Coordinates of C-alpha atoms in Angstrom, one line a residue:
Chain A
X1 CA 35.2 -31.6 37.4
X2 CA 35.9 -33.9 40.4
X3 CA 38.2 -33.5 42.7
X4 CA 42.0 -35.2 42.2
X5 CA 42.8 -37.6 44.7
X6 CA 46.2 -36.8 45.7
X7 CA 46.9 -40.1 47.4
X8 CA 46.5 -42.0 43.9
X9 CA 48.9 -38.9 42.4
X10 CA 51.3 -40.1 44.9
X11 CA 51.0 -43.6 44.4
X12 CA 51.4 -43.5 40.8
X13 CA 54.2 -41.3 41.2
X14 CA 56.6 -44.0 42.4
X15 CA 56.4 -45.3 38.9
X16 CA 59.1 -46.3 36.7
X17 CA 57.8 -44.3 32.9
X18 CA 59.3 -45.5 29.7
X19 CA 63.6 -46.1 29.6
X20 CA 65.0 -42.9 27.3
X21 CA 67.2 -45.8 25.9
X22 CA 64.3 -48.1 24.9
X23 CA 61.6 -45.6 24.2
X24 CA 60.2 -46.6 20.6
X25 CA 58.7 -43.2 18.8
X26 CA 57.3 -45.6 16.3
X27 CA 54.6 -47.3 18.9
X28 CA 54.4 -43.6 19.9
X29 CA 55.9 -43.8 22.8
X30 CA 54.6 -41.5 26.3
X31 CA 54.2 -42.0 29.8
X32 CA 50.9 -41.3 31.1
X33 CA 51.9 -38.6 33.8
X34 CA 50.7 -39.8 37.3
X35 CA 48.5 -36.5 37.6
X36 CA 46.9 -37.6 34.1
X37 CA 46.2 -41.0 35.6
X38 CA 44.5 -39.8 39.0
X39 CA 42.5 -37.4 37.0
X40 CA 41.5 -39.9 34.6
X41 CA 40.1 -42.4 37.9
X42 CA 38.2 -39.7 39.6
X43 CA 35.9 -39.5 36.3
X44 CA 35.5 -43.1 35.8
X45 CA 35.3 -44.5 39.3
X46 CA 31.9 -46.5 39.0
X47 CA 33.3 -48.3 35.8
X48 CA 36.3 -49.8 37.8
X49 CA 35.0 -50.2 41.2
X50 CA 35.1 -54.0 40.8
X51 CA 35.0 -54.6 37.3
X52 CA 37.0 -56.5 35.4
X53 CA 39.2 -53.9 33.4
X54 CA 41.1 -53.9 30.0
X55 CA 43.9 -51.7 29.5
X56 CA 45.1 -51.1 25.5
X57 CA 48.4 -50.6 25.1
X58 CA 49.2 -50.2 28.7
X59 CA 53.1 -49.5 28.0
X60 CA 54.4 -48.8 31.5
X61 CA 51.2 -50.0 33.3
X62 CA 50.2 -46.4 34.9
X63 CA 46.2 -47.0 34.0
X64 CA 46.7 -50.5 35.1
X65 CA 48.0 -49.4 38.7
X66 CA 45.7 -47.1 38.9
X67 CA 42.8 -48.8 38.2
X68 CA 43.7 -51.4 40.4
X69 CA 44.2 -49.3 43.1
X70 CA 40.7 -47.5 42.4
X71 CA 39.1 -51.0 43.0
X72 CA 39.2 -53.2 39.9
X73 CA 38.6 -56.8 40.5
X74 CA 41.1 -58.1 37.9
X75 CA 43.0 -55.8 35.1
X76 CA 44.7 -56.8 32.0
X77 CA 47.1 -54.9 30.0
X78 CA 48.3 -55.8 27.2
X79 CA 50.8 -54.7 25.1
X80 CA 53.1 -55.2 21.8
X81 CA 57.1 -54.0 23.5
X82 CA 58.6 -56.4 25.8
X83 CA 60.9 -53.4 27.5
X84 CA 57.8 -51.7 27.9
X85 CA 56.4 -54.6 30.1
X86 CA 59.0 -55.6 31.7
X87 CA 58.6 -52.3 33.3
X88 CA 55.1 -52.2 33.7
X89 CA 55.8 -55.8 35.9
X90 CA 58.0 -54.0 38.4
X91 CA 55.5 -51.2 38.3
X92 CA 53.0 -53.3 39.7
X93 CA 55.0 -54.8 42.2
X94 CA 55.7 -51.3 43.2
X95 CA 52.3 -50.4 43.5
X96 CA 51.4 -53.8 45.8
X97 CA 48.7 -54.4 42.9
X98 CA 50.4 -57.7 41.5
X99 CA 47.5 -59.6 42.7
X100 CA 45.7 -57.8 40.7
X101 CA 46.9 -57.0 37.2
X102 CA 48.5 -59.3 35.0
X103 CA 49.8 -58.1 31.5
X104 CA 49.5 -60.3 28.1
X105 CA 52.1 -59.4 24.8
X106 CA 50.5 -58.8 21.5
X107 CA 49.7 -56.4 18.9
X108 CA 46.9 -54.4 18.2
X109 CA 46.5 -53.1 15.2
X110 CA 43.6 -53.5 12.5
X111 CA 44.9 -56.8 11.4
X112 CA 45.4 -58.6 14.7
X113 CA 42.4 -60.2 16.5
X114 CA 42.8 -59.8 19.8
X115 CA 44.0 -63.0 21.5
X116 CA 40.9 -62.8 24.5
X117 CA 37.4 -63.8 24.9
X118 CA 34.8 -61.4 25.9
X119 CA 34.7 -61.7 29.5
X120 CA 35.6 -57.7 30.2
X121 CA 33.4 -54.8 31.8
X122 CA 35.2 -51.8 31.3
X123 CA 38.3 -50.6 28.9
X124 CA 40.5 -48.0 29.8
X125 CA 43.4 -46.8 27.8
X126 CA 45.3 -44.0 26.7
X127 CA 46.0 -45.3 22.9
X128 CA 48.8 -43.9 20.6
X129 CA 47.4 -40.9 19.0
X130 CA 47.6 -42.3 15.2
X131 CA 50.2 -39.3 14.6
X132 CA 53.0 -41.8 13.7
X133 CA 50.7 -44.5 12.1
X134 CA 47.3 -43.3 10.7
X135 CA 44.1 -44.5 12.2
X136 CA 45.8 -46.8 15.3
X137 CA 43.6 -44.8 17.4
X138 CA 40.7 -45.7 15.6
X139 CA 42.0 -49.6 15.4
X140 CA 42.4 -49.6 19.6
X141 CA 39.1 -48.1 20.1
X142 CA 37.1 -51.1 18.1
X143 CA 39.5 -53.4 19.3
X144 CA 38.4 -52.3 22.9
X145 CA 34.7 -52.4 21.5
X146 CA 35.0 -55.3 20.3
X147 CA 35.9 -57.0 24.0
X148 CA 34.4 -54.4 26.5
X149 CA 30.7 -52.6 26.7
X150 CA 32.0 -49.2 27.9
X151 CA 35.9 -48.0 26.9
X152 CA 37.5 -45.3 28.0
X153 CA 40.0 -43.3 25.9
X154 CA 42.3 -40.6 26.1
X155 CA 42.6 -38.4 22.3
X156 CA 43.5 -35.6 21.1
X157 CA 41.0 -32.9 21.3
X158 CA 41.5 -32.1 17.8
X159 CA 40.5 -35.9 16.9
X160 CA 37.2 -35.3 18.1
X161 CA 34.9 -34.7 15.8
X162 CA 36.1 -37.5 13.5
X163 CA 36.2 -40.0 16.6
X164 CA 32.5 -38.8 17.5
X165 CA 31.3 -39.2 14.2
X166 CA 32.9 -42.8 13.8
X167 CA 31.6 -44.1 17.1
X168 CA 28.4 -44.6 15.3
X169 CA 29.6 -47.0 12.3
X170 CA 31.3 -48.6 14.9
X171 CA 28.1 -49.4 17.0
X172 CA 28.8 -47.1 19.6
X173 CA 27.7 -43.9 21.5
X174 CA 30.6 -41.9 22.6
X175 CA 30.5 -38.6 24.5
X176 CA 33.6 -36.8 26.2
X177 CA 33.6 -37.1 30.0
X178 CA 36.5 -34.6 30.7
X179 CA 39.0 -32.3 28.7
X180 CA 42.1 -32.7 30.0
X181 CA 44.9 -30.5 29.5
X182 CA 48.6 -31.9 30.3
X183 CA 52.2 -31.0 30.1
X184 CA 54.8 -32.7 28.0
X185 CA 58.1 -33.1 28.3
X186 CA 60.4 -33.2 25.7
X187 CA 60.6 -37.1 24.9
X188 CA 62.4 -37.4 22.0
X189 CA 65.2 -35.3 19.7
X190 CA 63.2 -34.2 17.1
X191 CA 60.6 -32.2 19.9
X192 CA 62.1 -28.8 19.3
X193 CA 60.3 -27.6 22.6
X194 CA 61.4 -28.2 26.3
X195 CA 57.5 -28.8 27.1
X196 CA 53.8 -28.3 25.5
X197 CA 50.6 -28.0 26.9
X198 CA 48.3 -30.5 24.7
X199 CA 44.5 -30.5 24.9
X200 CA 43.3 -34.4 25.2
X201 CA 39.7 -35.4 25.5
X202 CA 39.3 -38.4 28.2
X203 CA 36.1 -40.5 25.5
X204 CA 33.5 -42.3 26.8
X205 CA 32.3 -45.1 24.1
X206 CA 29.9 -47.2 25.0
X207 CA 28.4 -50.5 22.7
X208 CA 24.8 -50.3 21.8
X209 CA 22.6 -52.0 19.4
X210 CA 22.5 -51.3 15.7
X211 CA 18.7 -50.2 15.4
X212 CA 19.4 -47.4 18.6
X213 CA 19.0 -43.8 16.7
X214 CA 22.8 -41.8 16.5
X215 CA 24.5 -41.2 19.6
X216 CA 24.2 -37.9 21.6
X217 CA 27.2 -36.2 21.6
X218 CA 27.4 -34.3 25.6
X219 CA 29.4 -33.1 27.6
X220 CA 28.6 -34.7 31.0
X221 CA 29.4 -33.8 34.4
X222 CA 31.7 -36.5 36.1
X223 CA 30.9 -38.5 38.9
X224 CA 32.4 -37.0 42.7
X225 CA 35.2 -39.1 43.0
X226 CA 35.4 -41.9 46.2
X227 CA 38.4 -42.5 48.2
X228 CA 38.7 -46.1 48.7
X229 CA 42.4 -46.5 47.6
X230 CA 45.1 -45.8 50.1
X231 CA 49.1 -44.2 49.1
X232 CA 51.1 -47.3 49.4
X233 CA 54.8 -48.1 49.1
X234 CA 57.9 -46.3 50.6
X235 CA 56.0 -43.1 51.2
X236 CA 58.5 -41.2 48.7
X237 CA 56.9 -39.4 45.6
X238 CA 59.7 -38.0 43.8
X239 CA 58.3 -35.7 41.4
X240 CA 59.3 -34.7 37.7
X241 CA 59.2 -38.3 36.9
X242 CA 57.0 -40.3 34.6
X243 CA 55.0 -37.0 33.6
X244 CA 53.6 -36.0 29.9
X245 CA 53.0 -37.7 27.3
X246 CA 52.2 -36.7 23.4
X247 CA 53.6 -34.8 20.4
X248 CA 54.7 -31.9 19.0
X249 CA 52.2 -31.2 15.5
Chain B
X1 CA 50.2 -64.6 34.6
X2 CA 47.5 -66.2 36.9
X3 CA 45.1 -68.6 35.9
X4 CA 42.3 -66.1 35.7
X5 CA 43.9 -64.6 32.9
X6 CA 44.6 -67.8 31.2
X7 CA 40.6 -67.9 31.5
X8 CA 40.2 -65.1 29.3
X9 CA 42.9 -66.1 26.6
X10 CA 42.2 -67.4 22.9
X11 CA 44.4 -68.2 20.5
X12 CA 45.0 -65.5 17.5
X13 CA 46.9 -67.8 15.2
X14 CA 45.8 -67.3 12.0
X15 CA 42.9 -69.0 10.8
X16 CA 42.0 -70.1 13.9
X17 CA 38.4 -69.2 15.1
X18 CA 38.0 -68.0 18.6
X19 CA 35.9 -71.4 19.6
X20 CA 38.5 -73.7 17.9
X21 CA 41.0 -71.9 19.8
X22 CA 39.9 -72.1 23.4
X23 CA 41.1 -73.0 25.7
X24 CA 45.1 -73.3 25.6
X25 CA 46.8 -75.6 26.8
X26 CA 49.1 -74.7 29.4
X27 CA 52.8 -76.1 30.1
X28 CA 54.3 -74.8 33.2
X29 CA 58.3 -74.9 34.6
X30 CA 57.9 -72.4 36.9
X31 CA 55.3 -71.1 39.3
X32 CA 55.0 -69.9 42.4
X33 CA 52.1 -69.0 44.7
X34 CA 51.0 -66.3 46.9
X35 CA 47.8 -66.4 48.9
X36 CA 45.3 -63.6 48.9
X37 CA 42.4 -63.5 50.6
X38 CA 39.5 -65.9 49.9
X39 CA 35.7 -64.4 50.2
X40 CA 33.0 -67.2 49.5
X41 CA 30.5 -64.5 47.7
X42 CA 33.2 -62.8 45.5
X43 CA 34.9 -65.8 44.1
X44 CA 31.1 -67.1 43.4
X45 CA 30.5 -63.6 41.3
X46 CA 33.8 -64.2 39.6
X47 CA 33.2 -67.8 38.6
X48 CA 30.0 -66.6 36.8
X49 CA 32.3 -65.5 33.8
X50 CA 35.0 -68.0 34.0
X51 CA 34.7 -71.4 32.0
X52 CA 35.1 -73.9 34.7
X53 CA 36.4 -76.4 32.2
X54 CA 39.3 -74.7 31.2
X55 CA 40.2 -73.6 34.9
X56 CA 39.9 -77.1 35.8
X57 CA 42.8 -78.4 32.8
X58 CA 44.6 -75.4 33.2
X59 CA 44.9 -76.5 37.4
X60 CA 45.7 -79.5 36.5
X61 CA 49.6 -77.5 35.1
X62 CA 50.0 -76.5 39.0
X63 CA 48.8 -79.9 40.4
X64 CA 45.1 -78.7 41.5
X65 CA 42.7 -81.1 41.2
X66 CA 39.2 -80.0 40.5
X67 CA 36.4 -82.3 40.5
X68 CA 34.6 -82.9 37.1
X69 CA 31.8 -80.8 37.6
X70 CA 31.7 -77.5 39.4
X71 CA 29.3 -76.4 42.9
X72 CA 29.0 -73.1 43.2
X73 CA 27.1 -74.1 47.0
X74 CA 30.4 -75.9 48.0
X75 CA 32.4 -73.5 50.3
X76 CA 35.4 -76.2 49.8
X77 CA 35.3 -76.2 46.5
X78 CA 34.9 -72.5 46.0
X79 CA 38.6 -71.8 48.3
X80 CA 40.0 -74.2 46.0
X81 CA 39.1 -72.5 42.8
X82 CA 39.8 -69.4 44.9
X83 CA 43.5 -70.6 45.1
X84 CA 43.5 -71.9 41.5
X85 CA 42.5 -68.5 39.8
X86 CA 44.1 -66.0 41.7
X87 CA 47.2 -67.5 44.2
X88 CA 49.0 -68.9 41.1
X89 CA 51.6 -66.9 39.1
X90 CA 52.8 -68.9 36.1
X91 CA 56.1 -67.5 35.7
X92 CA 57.9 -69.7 33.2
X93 CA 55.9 -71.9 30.7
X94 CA 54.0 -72.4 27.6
X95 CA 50.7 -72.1 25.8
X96 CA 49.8 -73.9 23.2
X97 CA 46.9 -73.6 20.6
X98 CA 44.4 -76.7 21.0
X99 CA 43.9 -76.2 16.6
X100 CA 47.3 -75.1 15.4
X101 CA 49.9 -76.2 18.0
X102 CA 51.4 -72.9 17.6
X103 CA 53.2 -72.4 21.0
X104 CA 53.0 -69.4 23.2
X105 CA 56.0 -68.7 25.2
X106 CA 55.3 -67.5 28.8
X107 CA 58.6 -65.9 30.0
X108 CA 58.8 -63.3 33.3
X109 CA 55.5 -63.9 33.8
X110 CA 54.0 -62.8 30.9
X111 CA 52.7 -65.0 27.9
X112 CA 53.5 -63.5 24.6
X113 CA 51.3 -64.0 21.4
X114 CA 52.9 -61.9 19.6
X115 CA 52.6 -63.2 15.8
X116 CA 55.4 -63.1 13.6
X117 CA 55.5 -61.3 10.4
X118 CA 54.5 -64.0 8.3
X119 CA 51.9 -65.1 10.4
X120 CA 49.4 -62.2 10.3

């Protein structure tokens, strides 16, 4: 595994996560911790380092920041909860990465076509889990396919075999770059525990054409991470904040 | 939003195909700029996936005028679009689908295409 850049950590940290008041457990709902987020960079550095980057359901913008501080020439996140942008606007600002990232409301569900062309490199998102609404994490995945070669996706370890086995019908190869294990907090009243350790896979799909034989499932060694970003903002990483994010089974 | 986004927007109003609904229109009542840095070979590499055409009608919102046809040799030019795509933050505005007319609001900075219930 590569190493965590602590500067990013700290960066992200500064972050504003979701509003207790606002937080909707039906668009399930959880910040991307800022140790989740640096972890997730240091394995996917070459698909950022200036590419043009798509971020699914972006919620408080943590992947956004922190892709754009890994290098990304322009990122995009989009999501469906106006309190949830709003947020991820001031987030950016925060970060000094409003040059950068720009954020587009919609929905993304199986229904909804996705309201841009494809003129993405990379995807990278951390998706609800489909634990409230069955099969959104599927729907996100080929809505990211369908707009981006490579995509990037945070699951739930025990949604892998299904996820590996659908990459195929949905032209893709998809291997798991990294298992991640995180802390959650307790986010909402009906978690009956103060935390949980949950087991997420960070997926690596990546479009190919229909006549290539069925992907190879691997576990692949990530890339050493660089150090091109820099900690920015008021120096001050107060911690406990913004961290976890996930259920309870 | 800045117009490089705009770039990569379609329309998703129903029934509307992603060629019929491209580009869209833009209405803007408030914008404001902020310059970043302008590199001849990056904005050269970035133009190779934006649609000049729509750039050049979206500018047209913010009161940059493009010429007609676009030169990716002309350093001049190149600043300009450079300006255009990435200096400009549409705060307050509009967008509108060239088939429908269905209008996108674009409030805080950030358009919302959000379908209604009965539009899906």
């Amino acid at each position: 595994m590569g190493k965590k850049d602590f500067s990013l950590e700290a960066a992200l940290q500064q972050l504003k996560p979701f509003d207790t008041d606002q937080i909707k457990f039906e668009l399930e709902q959880y910040a991307t911790s800022a140790e989740l987020g640096a972890a997730i960079i240091t394995h996917i550095q070459d698909d950022v380092l200036d590419k043009r980057v798509l971020d699914l359901g972006c919620g408080t913008g943590i992947l956004s920041c922190a892709c754009a501080l890994a290098g990304a020439s322009i990122v995009v996140g989009v999501d469906c909860d106006e309190d949830a942008l709003a947020l991820a606007r001031t987030n950016i600002a925060e970060c000094d990465v409003d040059h950068v990232v720009d954020f587009v409301r919609c929905r993304i569900d199986d229904n909804a076509q996705l309201p841009l062309r494809n003129a993405f490199d990379t995807c990278v998102m951390n998706p609800p889990f489909g634990t409230r609404k069955k099969g959104i994490d599927a729907a996100f995945v080929r809505a990211a396919l369908s707009l981006c070669d490579v995509v990037y996706s945070l699951h739930k370890t025990s949604t892998r075999a299904f996820l590996l086995k659908r990459a195929h019908e949905w032209g893709a190869a998809a291997d798991v770059v990294a298992e991640l294990r995180f802390d959650l907090p307790k986010t909402y009243a009906f978690h009956a525990d103060n935390s949980r350790d949950v087991a997420v896979d960070l997926v690596r799909f990546r479009r190919v054409a229909d006549e290539l034989p069925p992907p190879v499932v691997s576990m692949a060694e990530p890339p050493p991470p660089a150090t091109r970003w820099a900690p920015r903002g008021r120096g001050r990483a107060p911690r406990g904040r913004g961290r976890g994010r996930g259920r309870r089974r | 939003m800045r117009l490089l986004t705009h770039n990569m927007l379609v329309s998703n109003a129903k029934g509307v195909s992603e060629a019929e609904g491209y580009p869209l229109a833009l209405e803007v009542t408030e914008h404001r700029r902020e310059e970043t840095e302008f590199d001849v070979e990056t904005t050269r590499k970035t133009m190779e996936t934006v649609k000049y055409d729509a750039l050049r009608g979206a500018a047209r919102a913010v009161a940059i005028d493009l010429p007609e046809v676009y030169d990716g040799d002309d350093a001049d030019l190149l600043r300009k679009v450079h300006e255009a795509l990435c200096d400009v933050h549409v705060i307050e505005g509009c967008l509108v689908c060239p088939k429908s007319g269905r209008r996108f609001p674009i409030n805080n900075g950030i358009p919302n295409l959000l379908l209604h219930e009965d539009e899906l």
